[in-house]
mmCIF file of C-alpha atoms in Angstrom:
data_model
loop_
_atom_site.group_PDB
_atom_site.id
_atom_site.type_symbol
_atom_site.label_atom_id
_atom_site.label_comp_id
_atom_site.label_asym_id
_atom_site.label_seq_id
_atom_site.Cartn_x
_atom_site.Cartn_y
_atom_site.Cartn_z
ATOM 1 C CA HIS A 1 0.043 0.103 0.035
ATOM 2 C CA ASN A 2 1.156 3.692 -0.381
ATOM 3 C CA ALA A 3 0.575 6.165 2.476
ATOM 4 C CA SER A 4 -1.471 8.208 -0.145
ATOM 5 C CA ALA A 5 -2.334 8.463 -3.862
ATOM 6 C CA THR A 6 0.653 10.542 -4.505
ATOM 7 C CA SER A 7 3.299 9.288 -2.189
ATOM 8 C CA SER A 8 6.162 7.274 -3.735
ATOM 9 C CA ASP A 9 6.530 4.827 -0.719
ATOM 10 C CA PHE A 10 5.529 1.285 -1.089
ATOM 11 C CA SER A 11 5.025 -1.489 1.603
ATOM 12 C CA ALA A 12 4.162 -4.923 1.016
ATOM 13 C CA ASN A 13 3.685 -8.299 3.123
ATOM 14 C CA ALA A 14 4.445 -10.905 0.520
ATOM 15 C CA ALA A 15 5.550 -14.629 0.467
ATOM 16 C CA LEU A 16 6.914 -16.771 -2.174
ATOM 17 C CA ARG A 17 5.693 -20.475 -2.074
ATOM 18 C CA ALA A 18 6.474 -23.342 -4.436
ATOM 19 C CA CYS A 19 4.140 -25.983 -4.828
ATOM 20 C CA VAL A 20 4.889 -29.358 -6.622
ATOM 21 C CA PRO A 21 1.728 -31.573 -7.569
ATOM 22 C CA ASP A 22 1.300 -34.385 -5.019
ATOM 23 C CA GLY A 23 4.631 -33.272 -3.585
ATOM 24 C CA GLY A 24 3.428 -30.319 -1.206
ATOM 25 C CA CYS A 25 4.426 -27.078 -0.792
ATOM 26 C CA ALA A 26 7.361 -25.064 0.873
ATOM 27 C CA PHE A 27 8.040 -21.268 1.542
ATOM 28 C CA LEU A 28 11.037 -20.074 -0.608
ATOM 29 C CA VAL A 29 10.413 -16.683 1.198
ATOM 30 C CA PRO A 30 8.329 -16.914 4.330
ATOM 31 C CA PRO A 31 5.428 -14.678 5.288
ATOM 32 C CA GLY A 32 6.337 -11.568 6.855
ATOM 33 C CA ALA A 33 9.822 -11.274 5.098
ATOM 34 C CA ALA A 34 10.735 -7.726 3.814
ATOM 35 C CA TRP A 35 11.186 -7.325 0.120
ATOM 36 C CA HIS A 36 12.598 -4.505 -1.708
ATOM 37 C CA TYR A 37 12.056 -2.711 -4.993
ATOM 38 C CA MET A 38 14.690 -3.084 -7.700
ATOM 39 C CA THR A 39 14.834 -0.831 -10.802
ATOM 40 C CA CYS A 40 17.031 -2.562 -13.583
ATOM 41 C CA GLY A 41 19.125 -4.692 -11.105
ATOM 42 C CA GLN A 42 19.796 -1.345 -8.971
ATOM 43 C CA THR A 43 18.148 -0.545 -5.764
ATOM 44 C CA ALA A 44 15.713 2.367 -5.956
ATOM 45 C CA GLY A 45 17.282 4.132 -3.002
ATOM 46 C CA ALA A 46 18.551 3.799 0.473
ATOM 47 C CA ASP A 47 15.279 3.686 2.068
ATOM 48 C CA TRP A 48 14.612 0.508 0.136
ATOM 49 C CA ASN A 49 17.478 -1.320 1.464
ATOM 50 C CA ALA A 50 16.750 -1.235 5.182
ATOM 51 C CA ALA A 51 15.904 -4.583 6.549
ATOM 52 C CA SER A 52 15.282 -5.990 3.254
ATOM 53 C CA LEU A 53 15.578 -9.517 1.544
ATOM 54 C CA ASP A 54 17.373 -9.354 -1.708
ATOM 55 C CA VAL A 55 15.472 -12.078 -3.727
ATOM 56 C CA ILE A 56 17.914 -11.938 -6.688
ATOM 57 C CA GLY A 57 19.900 -15.121 -6.682
ATOM 58 C CA GLN A 58 17.164 -17.112 -4.674
ATOM 59 C CA THR A 59 16.350 -20.377 -6.463
ATOM 60 C CA ALA A 60 13.817 -23.115 -5.994
ATOM 61 C CA ARG A 61 14.972 -26.619 -6.782
ATOM 62 C CA LEU A 62 12.648 -29.197 -8.044
ATOM 63 C CA ARG A 63 13.808 -32.863 -8.950
ATOM 64 C CA PHE A 64 12.242 -34.691 -11.859
ATOM 65 C CA THR A 65 12.786 -38.485 -11.720
ATOM 66 C CA GLU A 66 10.695 -39.335 -14.733
ATOM 67 C CA PRO A 67 11.001 -38.243 -18.319
ATOM 68 C CA GLY A 68 8.253 -36.642 -19.953
ATOM 69 C CA THR A 69 6.869 -33.196 -20.600
ATOM 70 C CA TYR A 70 6.268 -30.790 -17.621
ATOM 71 C CA VAL A 71 4.466 -27.685 -17.037
ATOM 72 C CA ILE A 72 5.262 -25.287 -14.328
ATOM 73 C CA ALA A 73 2.754 -22.701 -13.407
ATOM 74 C CA ALA A 74 3.563 -19.581 -10.984
ATOM 75 C CA ARG A 75 0.954 -17.466 -9.615
ATOM 76 C CA ILE A 76 0.643 -14.674 -7.016
ATOM 77 C CA GLU A 77 -1.415 -15.139 -3.953
ATOM 78 C CA GLY A 78 -2.634 -11.925 -1.924
ATOM 79 C CA ALA A 79 -5.352 -10.686 0.017
ATOM 80 C CA GLU A 80 -7.462 -10.173 -3.144
ATOM 81 C CA GLY A 81 -7.179 -13.869 -4.158
ATOM 82 C CA GLU A 82 -4.876 -15.369 -6.611
ATOM 83 C CA SER A 83 -3.622 -14.369 -9.992
ATOM 84 C CA LEU A 84 -3.978 -16.259 -13.154
ATOM 85 C CA PRO A 85 -0.888 -18.679 -13.395
ATOM 86 C CA ALA A 86 1.970 -17.837 -15.750
ATOM 87 C CA THR A 87 2.984 -21.098 -17.267
ATOM 88 C CA PHE A 88 6.070 -22.754 -19.305
ATOM 89 C CA ALA A 89 6.720 -26.179 -20.482
ATOM 90 C CA PHE A 90 9.821 -28.258 -20.789
ATOM 91 C CA ASP A 91 10.721 -31.753 -21.590
ATOM 92 C CA ILE A 92 12.953 -34.253 -19.491
ATOM 93 C CA PHE A 93 14.605 -37.056 -21.634
ATOM 94 C CA PRO A 94 15.724 -40.263 -20.409
ATOM 95 C CA GLU A 95 19.572 -40.314 -19.856
ATOM 96 C CA GLY A 96 21.285 -41.244 -23.297
ATOM 97 C CA ALA A 97 18.448 -40.239 -25.459
ATOM 98 C CA GLN A 98 19.693 -39.714 -29.017
ATOM 99 C CA PRO A 99 18.245 -37.170 -31.622
ATOM 100 C CA PHE A 100 16.521 -38.662 -34.431
ATOM 101 C CA LEU A 101 14.689 -37.811 -37.841
ATOM 102 C CA ARG A 102 11.220 -38.833 -37.672
ATOM 103 C CA GLY A 103 10.060 -41.129 -40.314
ATOM 104 C CA ASP A 104 13.927 -42.143 -41.148
ATOM 105 C CA ALA A 105 12.962 -45.846 -40.140
ATOM 106 C CA ASN A 106 16.258 -47.356 -41.329
ATOM 107 C CA SER A 107 18.585 -44.824 -40.043
ATOM 108 C CA ASP A 108 20.114 -43.930 -43.409
ATOM 109 C CA GLY A 109 19.573 -40.329 -43.063
ATOM 110 C CA ALA A 110 16.707 -39.806 -45.574
ATOM 111 C CA VAL A 111 13.131 -40.287 -45.647
ATOM 112 C CA ASP A 112 12.051 -42.258 -48.448
ATOM 113 C CA LEU A 113 10.408 -45.546 -49.647
ATOM 114 C CA ALA A 114 12.899 -47.600 -47.970
ATOM 115 C CA ASP A 115 11.742 -46.432 -44.572
ATOM 116 C CA ALA A 116 8.091 -47.656 -45.310
ATOM 117 C CA VAL A 117 9.612 -50.995 -46.074
ATOM 118 C CA ALA A 118 11.806 -51.186 -43.010
ATOM 119 C CA VAL A 119 8.702 -50.497 -41.021
ATOM 120 C CA LEU A 120 6.787 -53.423 -42.686
ATOM 121 C CA ALA A 121 9.895 -55.831 -42.154
ATOM 122 C CA TYR A 122 9.857 -54.891 -38.445
ATOM 123 C CA LEU A 123 6.414 -55.507 -38.006
ATOM 124 C CA PHE A 124 6.141 -58.757 -40.194
ATOM 125 C CA ALA A 125 9.494 -60.111 -40.675
ATOM 126 C CA LEU A 126 11.499 -59.630 -37.712
ATOM 127 C CA GLY A 127 13.284 -56.858 -39.301
ATOM 128 C CA GLU A 128 15.488 -54.263 -37.556
ATOM 129 C CA ALA A 129 14.508 -51.547 -35.184
ATOM 130 C CA PRO A 130 17.410 -49.249 -35.065
ATOM 131 C CA CYS A 131 15.165 -46.205 -33.743
ATOM 132 C CA PHE A 132 11.727 -46.638 -32.760
ATOM 133 C CA SER A 133 11.156 -42.904 -32.344
ATOM 134 C CA ALA A 134 12.125 -42.428 -36.008
ATOM 135 C CA MET A 135 9.801 -45.414 -36.848
ATOM 136 C CA ASP A 136 6.880 -43.803 -35.356
ATOM 137 C CA ALA A 137 6.438 -41.557 -38.422
ATOM 138 C CA ASN A 138 3.119 -40.193 -37.372
ATOM 139 C CA GLY A 139 3.932 -39.382 -33.789
ATOM 140 C CA SER A 140 1.335 -41.594 -32.386
ATOM 141 C CA ARG A 141 3.804 -43.113 -29.744
ATOM 142 C CA VAL A 142 3.142 -46.689 -31.272
ATOM 143 C CA VAL A 143 5.032 -48.099 -34.279
ATOM 144 C CA ASP A 144 2.347 -49.906 -36.249
ATOM 145 C CA LEU A 145 0.902 -50.137 -39.748
ATOM 146 C CA SER A 146 -0.347 -46.730 -39.678
ATOM 147 C CA ASP A 147 3.241 -45.528 -39.896
ATOM 148 C CA VAL A 148 3.622 -47.179 -42.983
ATOM 149 C CA VAL A 149 0.389 -45.655 -44.587
ATOM 150 C CA PHE A 150 1.452 -42.144 -43.026
ATOM 151 C CA LEU A 151 4.843 -42.350 -44.965
ATOM 152 C CA LEU A 152 3.345 -43.603 -48.190
ATOM 153 C CA ARG A 153 0.793 -40.768 -48.148
ATOM 154 C CA TYR A 154 3.514 -37.952 -47.349
ATOM 155 C CA LEU A 155 5.962 -39.426 -50.079
ATOM 156 C CA PHE A 156 3.636 -40.156 -53.044
ATOM 157 C CA ALA A 157 0.170 -38.172 -52.194
ATOM 158 C CA GLN A 158 1.806 -34.800 -50.824
ATOM 159 C CA ALA A 159 0.272 -35.273 -47.409
ATOM 160 C CA VAL A 160 1.653 -33.554 -44.246
ATOM 161 C CA PRO A 161 5.175 -34.541 -43.423
ATOM 162 C CA PRO A 162 6.011 -36.267 -40.403
ATOM 163 C CA PRO A 163 5.836 -34.212 -37.098
ATOM 164 C CA ALA A 164 8.891 -32.649 -35.630
ATOM 165 C CA PRO A 165 11.697 -33.487 -35.502
ATOM 166 C CA GLY A 166 11.636 -34.587 -39.346
ATOM 167 C CA PRO A 167 11.815 -35.215 -42.155
ATOM 168 C CA GLY A 168 14.669 -32.679 -42.472
ATOM 169 C CA VAL A 169 15.957 -31.592 -39.095
ATOM 170 C CA CYS A 170 17.104 -33.857 -36.411
ATOM 171 C CA GLY A 171 15.896 -33.401 -33.001
ATOM 172 C CA PHE A 172 14.115 -35.102 -29.879
ATOM 173 C CA GLY A 173 10.478 -34.229 -30.267
ATOM 174 C CA PRO A 174 8.229 -34.117 -27.256
ATOM 175 C CA ALA A 175 9.462 -36.167 -24.262
ATOM 176 C CA ASP A 176 6.189 -38.079 -23.682
ATOM 177 C CA GLY A 177 6.495 -39.482 -27.179
ATOM 178 C CA TYR A 178 10.137 -40.638 -27.005
ATOM 179 C CA LEU A 179 10.126 -44.362 -27.551
ATOM 180 C CA GLY A 180 14.097 -44.673 -27.895
ATOM 181 C CA CYS A 181 16.637 -44.664 -30.216
ATOM 182 C CA ASP A 182 19.542 -47.182 -30.249
ATOM 183 C CA ARG A 183 21.222 -46.262 -33.558
ATOM 184 C CA PRO A 184 19.858 -42.743 -35.018
ATOM 185 C CA ALA A 185 21.370 -41.761 -38.476
ATOM 186 C CA SER A 186 24.817 -40.517 -38.474
ATOM 187 C CA ARG A 187 23.692 -37.182 -39.518
ATOM 188 C CA CYS A 188 21.992 -36.950 -36.119
ATOM 189 C CA GLN A 189 24.618 -37.921 -33.816
#
């Protein structure tokens, strides 16, 4: 609050709390801690520094033990209620994850008819599976006959290309769709 509508003073009683779904909450800055106002990394004057807490450099540590796509949401709680959450998403991949080229089922570095044949060989003739993530041409998280149909439509009917990462740029794709890749194309290593 401000002492008056035209005053430059500001005081607040705020707390910073981190919550993890099914993991509880912890205060990173406890209720009643004094905060101070910063302007472009500089304090706004000597009065702002007295008995203050410099939150620059404070960190919250969360440990993610399972691969997947995670969304972190932060919101402000106050006497007036809670703000809408500000969110950001990130992917955690298994240790040793390899980049791949989606649709490149035979790991030769190109997406072509040989890849549709490689998926058929894997499904019906005990063929090799050098990179399951690359064999999942349609991004459904399953390697099956629909991947063959998807590749053939892409190659011969000008249908949509395989979802990222492919067919031109190597990458990882979303973590929750990563099926594993033992031997990606040499251009992806």
